[in-house]
Coordinates of C-alpha atoms in Angstrom, one line a residue:
M17 CA -11.5 -12.0 12.7
Q18 CA -10.1 -14.4 15.3
H19 CA -11.9 -16.7 17.6
V20 CA -10.5 -18.4 20.7
R21 CA -11.7 -21.7 22.3
V22 CA -10.4 -23.7 25.1
Y23 CA -10.0 -27.5 24.7
T24 CA -8.6 -29.4 27.8
D25 CA -5.2 -27.9 28.3
A26 CA -5.0 -26.1 25.0
C27 CA -6.2 -22.9 23.4
L28 CA -7.4 -23.0 19.9
L29 CA -7.3 -19.8 17.8
F30 CA -9.4 -19.8 14.6
V31 CA -8.2 -17.2 12.1
E32 CA -10.4 -16.2 9.1
H33 CA -7.6 -14.6 7.2
Q34 CA -6.8 -16.8 4.2
V35 CA -3.2 -17.8 3.5
S36 CA -1.1 -20.8 2.3
W37 CA -0.3 -23.6 4.7
D38 CA 3.3 -22.5 5.0
D39 CA 2.2 -18.9 5.8
A40 CA -0.4 -20.1 8.2
R41 CA 2.2 -22.1 10.1
K42 CA 4.5 -19.1 10.2
S43 CA 1.7 -17.0 11.6
C44 CA 0.9 -19.5 14.4
R45 CA 4.6 -19.9 15.3
S46 CA 5.1 -16.1 15.4
L47 CA 2.4 -16.1 18.1
G48 CA 4.0 -18.8 20.2
G49 CA 2.0 -21.7 19.0
D50 CA 1.6 -23.9 15.8
L51 CA -1.0 -25.3 13.5
V52 CA -3.6 -27.4 15.4
M53 CA -3.0 -31.1 15.7
I54 CA -6.1 -33.4 15.8
K55 CA -5.1 -36.7 17.4
D56 CA -8.5 -38.1 18.3
S57 CA -12.1 -38.0 17.2
A58 CA -13.2 -35.9 20.2
K59 CA -11.0 -33.0 19.2
Q60 CA -12.1 -33.3 15.6
K61 CA -15.7 -33.0 16.7
F62 CA -14.9 -30.1 19.0
I63 CA -13.3 -28.2 16.2
L64 CA -16.3 -28.8 13.8
D65 CA -18.8 -27.8 16.5
S66 CA -16.7 -24.6 17.2
L67 CA -16.8 -23.6 13.6
I68 CA -20.6 -24.0 13.5
F69 CA -20.9 -22.1 16.8
E70 CA -18.8 -19.3 15.4
H71 CA -20.8 -19.1 12.1
W72 CA -17.6 -19.9 10.2
N73 CA -18.2 -18.8 6.6
T74 CA -15.3 -20.6 4.8
Q75 CA -15.1 -24.3 3.9
N76 CA -11.4 -25.2 4.2
I77 CA -9.2 -24.9 7.3
W78 CA -5.6 -25.8 7.4
I79 CA -4.4 -28.2 10.1
G80 CA -0.9 -29.2 11.2
A81 CA -0.5 -32.5 9.3
T82 CA 2.0 -32.9 6.4
D83 CA 4.0 -35.6 4.5
K84 CA 6.6 -33.1 3.3
A85 CA 9.5 -35.1 4.7
K86 CA 8.5 -38.4 3.2
E87 CA 5.7 -38.9 0.7
G88 CA 2.8 -40.9 2.2
D89 CA 4.3 -40.7 5.7
W90 CA 1.9 -38.3 7.4
R91 CA 3.2 -36.6 10.4
W92 CA 2.0 -33.9 12.8
I93 CA 4.1 -30.7 13.0
D94 CA 5.5 -32.0 16.3
G95 CA 7.0 -35.0 14.4
S96 CA 4.6 -37.6 15.8
Q97 CA 3.0 -40.0 13.3
V98 CA -0.7 -39.4 12.3
T99 CA -2.3 -42.5 13.9
Y100 CA -5.8 -41.0 14.0
G101 CA -6.7 -39.9 10.5
N102 CA -9.9 -38.5 9.1
F103 CA -8.9 -38.4 5.4
A104 CA -11.6 -38.7 2.9
N105 CA -11.6 -41.8 0.7
G106 CA -8.6 -41.7 -1.6
Q107 CA -7.1 -38.6 0.2
G108 CA -3.7 -38.4 1.9
N109 CA -2.0 -40.3 -0.9
N110 CA -2.0 -38.0 -3.9
H111 CA -4.6 -40.2 -5.5
N112 CA -5.6 -37.5 -8.1
T113 CA -2.3 -35.9 -9.0
R114 CA -3.7 -33.6 -11.7
R115 CA -6.7 -32.0 -10.0
F116 CA -4.7 -28.8 -9.2
I117 CA -3.7 -26.3 -11.7
F118 CA 0.1 -25.9 -11.7
S119 CA 0.4 -29.2 -9.6
D120 CA 3.3 -31.4 -10.5
G121 CA 1.6 -34.4 -9.0
S122 CA 3.8 -34.8 -5.9
N123 CA 3.3 -31.7 -3.8
E124 CA -0.1 -32.2 -2.2
D125 CA 1.7 -32.5 1.2
C126 CA -0.5 -30.5 3.6
A127 CA -3.8 -31.4 5.2
L128 CA -6.9 -29.3 5.7
I129 CA -10.5 -29.9 6.9
R130 CA -13.1 -29.6 4.2
R131 CA -16.4 -28.7 5.8
S132 CA -18.3 -29.2 2.5
D133 CA -17.2 -32.9 2.7
G134 CA -18.5 -33.4 6.3
G135 CA -15.3 -32.3 7.9
L136 CA -13.1 -34.9 6.3
W137 CA -9.5 -34.2 5.6
H138 CA -8.0 -33.5 2.1
D139 CA -4.4 -33.0 1.0
Y140 CA -3.5 -29.8 -0.8
P141 CA -0.3 -28.1 -1.9
C142 CA 1.3 -26.3 1.0
A143 CA 2.5 -23.4 -1.2
L144 CA 3.0 -22.9 -4.9
G145 CA 5.0 -19.7 -4.8
L146 CA 2.6 -18.0 -7.1
G147 CA 1.2 -15.4 -4.8
S148 CA -2.5 -15.1 -5.2
L149 CA -2.6 -18.2 -7.4
G150 CA -1.7 -20.4 -4.4
Y151 CA -4.3 -22.2 -2.3
H152 CA -5.1 -19.8 0.5
Y153 CA -7.5 -20.9 3.3
T154 CA -8.3 -20.1 6.9
Y155 CA -6.4 -21.9 9.6
A156 CA -6.4 -22.9 13.3
C157 CA -3.5 -22.4 15.7
E158 CA -3.0 -24.3 18.9
F159 CA -1.3 -23.0 22.1
T160 CA -0.7 -24.4 25.5
R161 CA -2.9 -22.5 28.0
S162 CA 0.2 -21.3 29.9
G163 CA 1.8 -20.2 26.6
Y164 CA -1.2 -18.3 25.3
G165 CA 0.2 -14.7 24.9
T166 CA -1.4 -11.3 24.6
T167 CA 0.0 -10.4 21.2
I168 CA -2.5 -12.2 19.1
G169 CA -4.6 -9.1 18.7
P170 CA -8.4 -8.6 18.6
T171 CA -10.4 -11.8 19.2
N172 CA -14.0 -12.7 19.3
Q173 CA -14.4 -14.3 22.7
T174 CA -17.9 -15.2 23.3
G175 CA -19.6 -16.6 26.4
S176 CA -19.1 -20.1 27.7
T177 CA -21.3 -22.6 25.9
D178 CA -21.3 -26.4 25.9
I179 CA -21.8 -27.4 22.3
S180 CA -20.5 -30.9 22.3
N181 CA -21.1 -34.1 24.2
H182 CA -17.7 -34.5 25.7
T183 CA -16.1 -33.0 28.8
S184 CA -14.1 -30.4 27.1
S185 CA -15.1 -26.8 27.9
M186 CA -16.2 -24.4 25.2
A187 CA -15.4 -21.5 27.6
P188 CA -13.2 -18.8 26.0
I189 CA -10.0 -17.6 27.4
T190 CA -10.7 -14.9 29.9
S191 CA -8.5 -11.9 29.8
T192 CA -6.4 -11.1 32.8
I193 CA -7.6 -7.8 34.2
E194 CA -5.7 -6.3 36.9
T195 CA -8.3 -5.5 39.6
M196 CA -7.6 -3.2 42.4
A197 CA -7.8 -5.0 45.7
P198 CA -10.6 -3.6 47.9
S199 CA -9.3 -1.4 50.7
T200 CA -9.7 -3.2 54.0
A201 CA -8.1 -0.4 56.2
N202 CA -10.3 2.2 57.6
P203 CA -9.6 5.7 56.5
N204 CA -6.9 7.3 58.5
I205 CA -9.2 9.6 60.4
E206 CA -7.7 11.5 63.3
T207 CA -9.9 10.9 66.3
P208 CA -9.5 13.3 69.1
A209 CA -8.4 11.6 72.4
P210 CA -11.2 11.5 74.9
T211 CA -11.0 14.2 77.5
T212 CA -10.3 12.6 80.9
A213 CA -9.3 15.6 83.0
M214 CA -12.0 17.5 84.7
P215 CA -12.4 21.1 83.6
N216 CA -10.0 23.4 85.3
V217 CA -12.6 25.0 87.6
E218 CA -11.2 27.7 89.9
T219 CA -12.3 26.9 93.4
P220 CA -12.5 29.8 95.7
A221 CA -10.3 29.7 98.8
P222 CA -12.2 28.9 102.0
T223 CA -13.5 31.9 103.7
T224 CA -11.7 32.7 106.9
M225 CA -13.0 34.6 109.8
A226 CA -12.3 38.2 109.6
N227 CA -9.4 39.3 111.7
I228 CA -11.5 40.8 114.5
E229 CA -9.4 42.6 117.0
T230 CA -10.4 41.3 120.4
P231 CA -10.1 44.0 123.1
A232 CA -7.8 43.3 125.9
P233 CA -9.5 42.3 129.1
T234 CA -10.5 45.2 131.2
T235 CA -8.6 45.4 134.4
L236 CA -9.9 47.0 137.5
P237 CA -8.3 50.3 138.2
N238 CA -5.4 50.0 140.5
S239 CA -7.1 51.6 143.5
E240 CA -4.7 52.9 145.9
T241 CA -5.6 51.8 149.5
P242 CA -4.5 54.4 151.9
A243 CA -2.0 53.2 154.4
A244 CA -3.1 52.9 158.0
T245 CA -2.0 55.6 160.4
M246 CA -1.5 55.6 164.1
S247 CA -4.3 58.1 164.7
N248 CA -6.7 55.9 162.7
I249 CA -5.8 52.9 164.8
I250 CA -6.1 54.8 168.1
G251 CA -9.5 56.1 167.1
K252 CA -10.7 52.6 166.1
K253 CA -9.6 51.2 169.5
R254 CA -11.6 53.9 171.3
R255 CA -14.7 52.9 169.4
L256 CA -14.3 49.4 170.5

């Protein structure tokens, strides 16, 4: 099981699988990060609170501090010197060189958090090369938030919870889910154009007066007036 927490600009991945310090570091690096570096007391408290919140069952957790390069010169895996240290009394200097089976007294070069000792740091052998006889513990990886990939695999990402008295957020990494943008365009519905023309109503042609045949004006008959004769004229004079 893996658990992810956000601390300022970093993502912390807590892995319950138990391996040696060397293998833990290889695992973190294969995912694009490295073992966690604890450079102040606020981050130390955040990690311990996170383990309580996640109901962490194991007691020892590898962190990214080592004195492999030079005995007694503790460095973080980025090469910076360990200036803030939370080693238990007498730890970090191989004070008890014979407490480990198979230890040669000079190989306790890797640090871990021991929860059973109040979260103090202890130095243990990084790897003994003896397979299951080595010191195998859980571990914590650290990633920049921009470098946190999607190849880590299943994680237990719980809700956002403030479990410490500092400003760092306990919110988990939220997965980027591609969300379909809501459609803002109206459906392409074909709307009929409004009818603006009047219906094609057939208007009857105006009624014209019937072609009534007007009779030609009646003319008086051409009465023939008889021409005056001499006898008629003589007779008319006698009557006068």
